[in-house]
Amino acid sequence: MVGSSTLDVDGGYVVGDSTLADGNSRGFVHDLRTRRTRAIGTFGGRDSRVSGIDGGVAAGSARTSGNQNTHAYAYDARTRVLTELDSPVGPDGTSTAAGISEGR
């Protein structure tokens, strides 16, 4: 990482965005318990960004293959599973998660 900024904290997790040496960006989750930082991937594109975290699940957006579109995602920090949320108009549309809530 060349630079990074923290965006949100939830229990034992810190999330933010980092700028890589090639100029692309990646959202990240840092586990305070294990002291490990994991980059949030993409859907074949260059960038991902994180919007927030709640209940150990981060939300944000990531570029698709060829950087044609941006799709919202949910990333489970415990299982490290990245789930593409797609777009209401289908895979050729664009979507972004602006936040997340457990719905308590």
mmCIF file of C-alpha atoms in Angstrom:
data_model
loop_
_atom_site.group_PDB
_atom_site.id
_atom_site.type_symbol
_atom_site.label_atom_id
_atom_site.label_comp_id
_atom_site.label_asym_id
_atom_site.label_seq_id
_atom_site.Cartn_x
_atom_site.Cartn_y
_atom_site.Cartn_z
ATOM 1 C CA MET A 1 0.000 0.000 0.000
ATOM 2 C CA VAL A 2 1.176 3.496 -0.791
ATOM 3 C CA GLY A 3 -1.380 5.274 1.362
ATOM 4 C CA SER A 4 -4.532 4.449 3.267
ATOM 5 C CA SER A 5 -7.383 6.048 5.163
ATOM 6 C CA THR A 6 -9.707 4.615 7.796
ATOM 7 C CA LEU A 7 -13.429 5.032 7.160
ATOM 8 C CA ASP A 8 -15.243 3.037 9.860
ATOM 9 C CA VAL A 9 -14.742 0.880 12.954
ATOM 10 C CA ASP A 10 -16.988 -1.956 14.123
ATOM 11 C CA GLY A 11 -16.035 -4.018 17.161
ATOM 12 C CA GLY A 12 -12.729 -5.628 16.283
ATOM 13 C CA TYR A 13 -12.622 -4.479 12.654
ATOM 14 C CA VAL A 14 -11.378 -1.313 10.959
ATOM 15 C CA VAL A 15 -12.185 -0.636 7.293
ATOM 16 C CA GLY A 16 -10.832 1.876 4.844
ATOM 17 C CA ASP A 17 -9.409 2.484 1.400
ATOM 18 C CA SER A 18 -5.816 2.191 0.267
ATOM 19 C CA THR A 19 -3.979 3.456 -2.788
ATOM 20 C CA LEU A 20 -1.646 0.945 -4.401
ATOM 21 C CA ALA A 21 1.684 1.714 -6.080
ATOM 22 C CA ASP A 22 0.051 1.397 -9.521
ATOM 23 C CA GLY A 23 -2.542 4.073 -8.621
ATOM 24 C CA ASN A 24 -5.444 1.648 -8.234
ATOM 25 C CA SER A 25 -7.392 1.467 -4.985
ATOM 26 C CA ARG A 26 -8.554 -1.355 -2.721
ATOM 27 C CA GLY A 27 -10.886 -1.386 0.204
ATOM 28 C CA PHE A 28 -9.446 -3.179 3.208
ATOM 29 C CA VAL A 29 -10.495 -4.761 6.493
ATOM 30 C CA HIS A 30 -8.080 -4.817 9.424
ATOM 31 C CA ASP A 31 -8.780 -7.340 12.188
ATOM 32 C CA LEU A 32 -7.640 -5.806 15.492
ATOM 33 C CA ARG A 33 -7.620 -9.217 17.180
ATOM 34 C CA THR A 34 -5.316 -10.971 14.695
ATOM 35 C CA ARG A 35 -3.581 -7.760 13.530
ATOM 36 C CA ARG A 36 -4.055 -8.790 9.897
ATOM 37 C CA THR A 37 -5.128 -6.558 7.049
ATOM 38 C CA ARG A 38 -6.973 -8.074 4.111
ATOM 39 C CA ALA A 39 -7.599 -6.308 0.813
ATOM 40 C CA ILE A 40 -11.144 -6.459 -0.504
ATOM 41 C CA GLY A 41 -10.958 -7.718 -4.058
ATOM 42 C CA THR A 42 -12.702 -6.675 -7.227
ATOM 43 C CA PHE A 43 -14.920 -8.412 -9.779
ATOM 44 C CA GLY A 44 -12.149 -8.441 -12.383
ATOM 45 C CA GLY A 45 -11.570 -4.682 -12.493
ATOM 46 C CA ARG A 46 -8.925 -2.396 -11.039
ATOM 47 C CA ASP A 47 -10.553 -0.815 -7.968
ATOM 48 C CA SER A 48 -12.654 -1.451 -4.902
ATOM 49 C CA ARG A 49 -13.841 0.975 -2.232
ATOM 50 C CA VAL A 50 -15.461 0.413 1.131
ATOM 51 C CA SER A 51 -18.342 2.472 2.546
ATOM 52 C CA GLY A 52 -18.740 1.029 6.031
ATOM 53 C CA ILE A 53 -18.927 -2.019 8.271
ATOM 54 C CA ASP A 54 -21.520 -3.341 10.710
ATOM 55 C CA GLY A 55 -21.739 -6.726 12.394
ATOM 56 C CA GLY A 56 -18.477 -7.782 10.756
ATOM 57 C CA VAL A 57 -19.844 -7.239 7.232
ATOM 58 C CA ALA A 58 -18.334 -4.485 5.093
ATOM 59 C CA ALA A 59 -20.141 -2.864 2.178
ATOM 60 C CA GLY A 60 -18.859 -0.890 -0.771
ATOM 61 C CA SER A 61 -18.320 -1.100 -4.497
ATOM 62 C CA ALA A 62 -15.864 -2.818 -6.829
ATOM 63 C CA ARG A 63 -15.116 -2.610 -10.528
ATOM 64 C CA THR A 64 -16.171 -5.371 -12.897
ATOM 65 C CA SER A 65 -14.037 -6.922 -15.637
ATOM 66 C CA GLY A 66 -12.683 -4.346 -18.047
ATOM 67 C CA ASN A 67 -13.654 -1.599 -15.567
ATOM 68 C CA GLN A 68 -16.949 -1.213 -17.419
ATOM 69 C CA ASN A 69 -19.174 -1.059 -14.333
ATOM 70 C CA THR A 70 -19.155 -0.772 -10.582
ATOM 71 C CA HIS A 71 -21.161 -3.263 -8.511
ATOM 72 C CA ALA A 72 -22.040 -3.119 -4.837
ATOM 73 C CA TYR A 73 -20.699 -5.842 -2.569
ATOM 74 C CA ALA A 74 -20.957 -7.295 0.921
ATOM 75 C CA TYR A 75 -17.722 -8.643 2.426
ATOM 76 C CA ASP A 76 -17.881 -10.872 5.509
ATOM 77 C CA ALA A 77 -14.729 -10.124 7.511
ATOM 78 C CA ARG A 78 -15.017 -13.377 9.483
ATOM 79 C CA THR A 79 -15.319 -15.739 6.516
ATOM 80 C CA ARG A 80 -13.546 -13.470 3.980
ATOM 81 C CA VAL A 81 -16.335 -14.055 1.456
ATOM 82 C CA LEU A 82 -16.970 -11.269 -1.079
ATOM 83 C CA THR A 83 -20.532 -11.267 -2.435
ATOM 84 C CA GLU A 84 -21.392 -9.288 -5.565
ATOM 85 C CA LEU A 85 -24.758 -7.555 -5.169
ATOM 86 C CA ASP A 86 -25.084 -6.810 -8.884
ATOM 87 C CA SER A 87 -27.348 -4.033 -10.125
ATOM 88 C CA PRO A 88 -31.149 -3.723 -10.176
ATOM 89 C CA VAL A 89 -30.980 -3.511 -13.983
ATOM 90 C CA GLY A 90 -28.726 -6.551 -14.359
ATOM 91 C CA PRO A 91 -24.999 -7.193 -14.806
ATOM 92 C CA ASP A 92 -24.522 -4.310 -17.241
ATOM 93 C CA GLY A 93 -25.816 -1.766 -14.710
ATOM 94 C CA THR A 94 -24.001 0.072 -11.962
ATOM 95 C CA SER A 95 -24.632 -0.132 -8.218
ATOM 96 C CA THR A 96 -22.902 1.160 -5.095
ATOM 97 C CA ALA A 97 -23.501 0.363 -1.427
ATOM 98 C CA ALA A 98 -23.473 3.633 0.522
ATOM 99 C CA GLY A 99 -23.661 2.058 3.994
ATOM 100 C CA ILE A 100 -24.657 -0.984 5.991
ATOM 101 C CA SER A 101 -26.764 -1.793 9.028
ATOM 102 C CA GLU A 102 -27.551 -5.035 10.828
ATOM 103 C CA GLY A 103 -31.119 -3.820 11.177
ATOM 104 C CA ARG A 104 -31.281 -3.943 14.938
#
